[in-house]
CSV table of C-alpha atoms in Angstrom, one decimal:
chain,number,residue,atom,x,y,z
A,1,MET,CA,18.3,37.5,12.8
A,2,ILE,CA,20.6,40.5,12.8
A,3,PHE,CA,20.9,41.9,16.3
A,4,ARG,CA,22.8,44.8,17.9
A,5,GLN,CA,22.9,46.2,21.4
A,6,LEU,CA,23.8,49.9,21.4
A,7,PHE,CA,24.6,52.0,24.5
A,8,GLU,CA,24.1,55.7,25.2
A,9,ARG,CA,26.4,56.9,28.0
A,10,GLU,CA,24.6,60.0,29.4
A,11,SER,CA,21.4,58.1,30.4
A,12,SER,CA,22.9,54.6,30.4
A,13,THR,CA,20.2,53.6,27.8
A,14,TYR,CA,20.4,50.5,25.7
A,15,THR,CA,18.9,50.7,22.2
A,16,TYR,CA,18.3,47.4,20.3
A,17,LEU,CA,18.4,46.9,16.6
A,18,ILE,CA,16.5,43.8,15.4
A,19,ALA,CA,16.4,42.9,11.7
A,20,CYS,CA,15.3,40.1,9.4
A,21,GLU,CA,18.3,38.8,7.6
A,22,LYS,CA,16.2,37.7,4.6
A,23,THR,CA,14.1,40.7,4.0
A,24,ARG,CA,16.5,43.3,5.5
A,25,LYS,CA,13.7,44.9,7.4
A,26,ALA,CA,14.6,46.3,10.8
A,27,ALA,CA,13.2,47.7,14.0
A,28,LEU,CA,14.9,49.9,16.7
A,29,ILE,CA,13.7,49.7,20.3
A,30,ASP,CA,14.2,52.6,22.8
A,31,THR,CA,16.2,55.1,20.7
A,32,VAL,CA,18.0,58.2,22.0
A,33,LYS,CA,17.8,61.4,19.9
A,34,GLU,CA,21.4,62.3,20.3
A,35,GLU,CA,22.4,59.0,18.8
A,36,LEU,CA,20.5,59.5,15.6
A,37,PRO,CA,23.6,59.6,13.4
A,38,LYS,CA,24.8,56.3,14.8
A,39,TYR,CA,21.5,54.6,13.9
A,40,VAL,CA,21.4,56.0,10.4
A,41,GLN,CA,25.0,54.9,9.8
A,42,LEU,CA,24.4,51.4,11.1
A,43,LEU,CA,21.2,51.0,9.0
A,44,GLN,CA,23.1,52.1,5.9
A,45,GLU,CA,26.2,49.9,6.6
A,46,LEU,CA,24.1,46.8,7.2
A,47,ASP,CA,21.8,47.6,4.2
A,48,LEU,CA,18.7,47.6,6.3
A,49,THR,CA,15.3,49.3,5.9
A,50,LEU,CA,13.9,50.6,9.1
A,51,VAL,CA,10.2,49.8,9.4
A,52,TYR,CA,9.5,50.4,13.1
A,53,ALA,CA,10.8,52.7,15.9
A,54,LEU,CA,9.4,51.4,19.1
A,55,ASP,CA,9.6,52.7,22.7
A,56,THR,CA,8.9,50.6,25.7
A,57,HIS,CA,7.3,53.5,27.5
A,58,THR,CA,7.4,57.3,27.7
A,59,HIS,CA,10.9,57.9,29.0
A,60,ALA,CA,11.8,60.4,31.6
A,61,ASP,CA,15.6,60.4,31.4
A,62,HIS,CA,16.2,60.9,27.6
A,63,ILE,CA,14.4,62.1,24.5
A,64,THR,CA,13.5,59.4,21.9
A,65,ALA,CA,14.7,59.5,18.3
A,66,ALA,CA,11.5,57.9,17.1
A,67,GLY,CA,10.0,61.1,15.5
A,68,ALA,CA,13.3,62.0,13.8
A,69,LEU,CA,13.7,58.5,12.5
A,70,ARG,CA,10.2,58.6,11.1
A,71,ASP,CA,11.0,61.9,9.3
A,72,LEU,CA,14.2,60.4,7.8
A,73,THR,CA,13.1,56.9,7.0
A,74,ASP,CA,9.3,56.9,6.8
A,75,CYS,CA,9.2,54.2,9.5
A,76,THR,CA,6.2,53.6,11.8
A,77,THR,CA,6.5,54.8,15.4
A,78,LEU,CA,5.0,52.6,18.1
A,79,LEU,CA,4.1,53.3,21.7
A,80,GLY,CA,1.5,51.8,24.1
A,81,GLU,CA,-2.0,53.1,23.8
A,82,GLU,CA,-1.9,54.1,27.5
A,83,ALA,CA,0.6,56.8,26.6
A,84,ASN,CA,-2.1,58.8,24.8
A,85,SER,CA,0.4,60.1,22.4
A,86,ALA,CA,-1.2,62.1,19.6
A,87,CYS,CA,1.9,62.0,17.4
A,88,VAL,CA,2.7,58.2,17.4
A,89,SER,CA,2.0,56.4,14.2
A,90,HIS,CA,0.2,53.5,15.9
A,91,ALA,CA,-0.8,52.9,19.5
A,92,LEU,CA,-0.1,49.4,20.6
A,93,ARG,CA,-2.4,47.1,22.6
A,94,ASP,CA,-1.5,44.2,24.8
A,95,GLY,CA,-0.8,41.1,22.8
A,96,GLU,CA,-0.4,42.9,19.5
A,97,LYS,CA,2.0,41.3,17.0
A,98,ILE,CA,4.6,43.4,15.2
A,99,GLN,CA,6.0,41.9,12.0
A,100,VAL,CA,9.6,42.8,11.1
A,101,GLY,CA,10.2,40.8,7.9
A,102,GLU,CA,10.0,37.2,9.0
A,103,LEU,CA,10.5,38.1,12.7
A,104,THR,CA,7.5,38.7,15.1
A,105,LEU,CA,7.6,40.8,18.2
A,106,THR,CA,4.7,40.5,20.7
A,107,ALA,CA,3.8,43.6,22.7
A,108,ILE,CA,3.1,42.7,26.4
A,109,HIS,CA,1.6,45.4,28.5
A,110,THR,CA,3.7,45.4,31.7
A,111,PRO,CA,2.6,48.5,33.7
A,112,GLY,CA,4.2,49.4,37.0
A,113,HIS,CA,7.2,51.6,36.2
A,114,THR,CA,4.8,53.7,34.2
A,115,ASP,CA,1.2,52.9,33.2
A,116,ASP,CA,2.3,52.8,29.5
A,117,SER,CA,5.2,50.3,30.0
A,118,TYR,CA,5.4,47.5,27.4
A,119,THR,CA,7.8,44.6,27.1
A,120,TYR,CA,8.6,43.2,23.6
A,121,HIS,CA,8.9,39.4,23.3
A,122,LEU,CA,10.7,37.8,20.4
A,123,ILE,CA,11.0,34.1,19.5
A,124,ASP,CA,13.8,33.3,17.0
A,125,GLY,CA,14.3,29.5,16.5
A,126,ASP,CA,15.1,28.0,19.9
A,127,GLU,CA,15.9,31.3,21.5
A,128,GLN,CA,13.5,33.7,23.3
A,129,TYR,CA,14.2,37.4,24.0
A,130,LEU,CA,12.5,40.0,26.2
A,131,PHE,CA,13.1,43.7,25.7
A,132,THR,CA,11.9,44.8,29.1
A,133,GLY,CA,12.5,48.6,29.1
A,134,ASP,CA,12.4,49.7,32.8
A,135,THR,CA,10.0,47.0,33.9
A,136,LEU,CA,12.7,44.4,34.7
A,137,LEU,CA,16.3,45.4,35.0
A,138,ILE,CA,19.4,43.2,35.6
A,139,ARG,CA,19.4,42.7,39.3
A,140,GLY,CA,16.8,45.4,39.7
A,141,THR,CA,13.4,46.8,38.7
A,142,GLY,CA,12.3,50.2,37.4
A,143,ARG,CA,11.1,52.7,40.0
A,144,THR,CA,7.3,53.1,40.4
A,145,ASP,CA,6.9,56.5,42.0
A,146,PHE,CA,5.9,58.7,39.0
A,147,GLN,CA,4.1,58.7,35.6
A,148,ASN,CA,1.2,56.7,37.1
A,149,GLY,CA,3.7,54.0,38.2
A,150,ASN,CA,2.4,51.4,40.7
A,151,ALA,CA,4.4,48.9,42.6
A,152,ARG,CA,1.5,46.4,42.8
A,153,ASP,CA,1.0,46.6,39.0
A,154,GLN,CA,4.8,46.0,38.5
A,155,TYR,CA,4.7,43.0,40.7
A,156,ASP,CA,1.9,41.5,38.7
A,157,SER,CA,3.6,42.4,35.4
A,158,ILE,CA,6.9,40.6,36.5
A,159,PHE,CA,5.5,37.6,38.4
A,160,GLY,CA,2.2,37.2,36.5
A,161,LYS,CA,3.5,37.7,33.0
A,162,LEU,CA,7.3,37.8,32.4
A,163,LEU,CA,8.3,35.1,34.8
A,164,THR,CA,5.8,32.7,33.3
A,165,LEU,CA,8.0,32.4,30.3
A,166,PRO,CA,10.9,29.9,30.1
A,167,ALA,CA,13.8,30.5,32.5
A,168,THR,CA,16.2,30.5,29.6
A,169,THR,CA,14.5,33.5,28.0
A,170,TRP,CA,17.1,36.3,27.5
A,171,VAL,CA,16.4,39.6,29.3
A,172,TYR,CA,17.6,42.8,27.6
A,173,PRO,CA,16.7,45.8,29.7
A,174,GLY,CA,16.3,49.5,28.7
A,175,HIS,CA,19.1,50.6,31.0
A,176,ASP,CA,22.0,49.4,33.1
A,177,TYR,CA,24.2,51.4,35.4
A,178,LYS,CA,26.8,48.8,36.3
A,179,GLY,CA,28.0,47.4,33.0
A,180,TRP,CA,25.7,44.4,32.8
A,181,THR,CA,24.5,43.7,29.2
A,182,ARG,CA,22.0,40.8,29.4
A,183,SER,CA,20.5,38.3,31.8
A,184,THR,CA,17.9,35.5,31.8
A,185,LEU,CA,14.6,35.2,33.5
A,186,GLY,CA,16.0,32.3,35.6
A,187,GLU,CA,19.0,34.4,36.7
A,188,GLU,CA,16.7,37.3,37.7
A,189,LYS,CA,14.2,35.0,39.5
A,190,ASN,CA,17.0,33.6,41.6
A,191,HIS,CA,19.4,36.5,42.1
A,192,ASN,CA,17.5,39.8,41.6
A,193,PRO,CA,17.2,41.2,45.1
A,194,ARG,CA,13.9,42.9,44.4
A,195,LEU,CA,12.4,39.6,43.3
A,196,GLN,CA,13.2,37.8,46.6
A,197,VAL,CA,10.2,39.2,48.4
A,198,LYS,CA,7.6,36.9,50.0
A,199,ASP,CA,4.5,38.5,48.5
A,200,VAL,CA,3.1,41.6,46.7
A,201,ALA,CA,2.7,43.5,50.0
A,202,ALA,CA,6.5,43.2,50.7
A,203,TYR,CA,7.3,44.3,47.1
A,204,VAL,CA,5.0,47.3,47.5
A,205,GLU,CA,6.7,48.3,50.8
A,206,LEU,CA,10.1,47.9,49.2
A,207,MET,CA,9.4,50.0,46.1
A,208,ASN,CA,7.5,52.7,48.0
A,209,ASN,CA,10.5,53.4,50.3
A,210,LEU,CA,13.3,53.8,47.7
A,211,LYS,CA,13.2,57.6,48.0
A,212,LEU,CA,15.0,58.3,44.7
A,213,PRO,CA,15.5,61.7,43.2
A,214,ASN,CA,13.7,62.5,40.0
A,215,PRO,CA,15.6,62.1,36.7
A,216,LYS,CA,17.3,65.4,35.9
A,217,LEU,CA,15.7,65.6,32.4
A,218,MET,CA,12.2,64.6,33.5
A,219,ASP,CA,10.5,67.9,33.0
A,220,ILE,CA,11.9,68.2,29.5
A,221,ALA,CA,12.0,64.5,28.4
A,222,VAL,CA,8.4,63.5,29.3
A,223,PRO,CA,6.6,66.2,27.2
A,224,ALA,CA,9.1,65.8,24.4
A,225,ASN,CA,8.5,62.1,24.3
A,226,ARG,CA,4.8,62.5,24.2
A,227,ALA,CA,5.5,64.5,21.0
A,228,CYS,CA,7.7,61.6,19.6
A,229,GLY,CA,10.9,63.4,20.5
A,230,LYS,CA,10.1,66.7,18.9
A,231,ASN,CA,11.0,69.9,20.8
């Protein structure tokens, strides 16, 4: 597998490039429109063909490059069906398989941060990877107070779905604001402060009292991302 973790400073967004070494087919997860030249350069330098541009959810803090990448490369754009995006090439359903050459990503519906949040699960040999978007962060979890977010749903997504996978599974989040790059499910289960709650009621109380300001680009980014990043 060819793998790269890319970082966009303004929104502290991680974008992930995953490619099959044999077929040279590639996917990009959670792209940022301003970083489009970087993605194109990397694809060209590594001799890769982009087949998918995926988003984990409808972002509120940056504009996706998915639509622009589709225009340039003829790739397929993917977003959860709950987003009700009219422009996306294909609306994903829970459990759907995404074939990238000889690699297979499984789409797991993990609502809570937003109702259209998905996590992408990849098994490559003995290693397992989760691209969690804003559902599970490193030593944190995504806020649940807008875009049909729901703390109870997020608790169920994390404890009922993600944490049922092996503890050694790598966690690659959609953002990090402190310089962390990756974690494991075992680390997060043991050391993530928001996962040390006694039950779902305690988690709901915690998340409902964060009192965070809205992302500064929210009013621009959400409608733009529903249009695949087009202005």
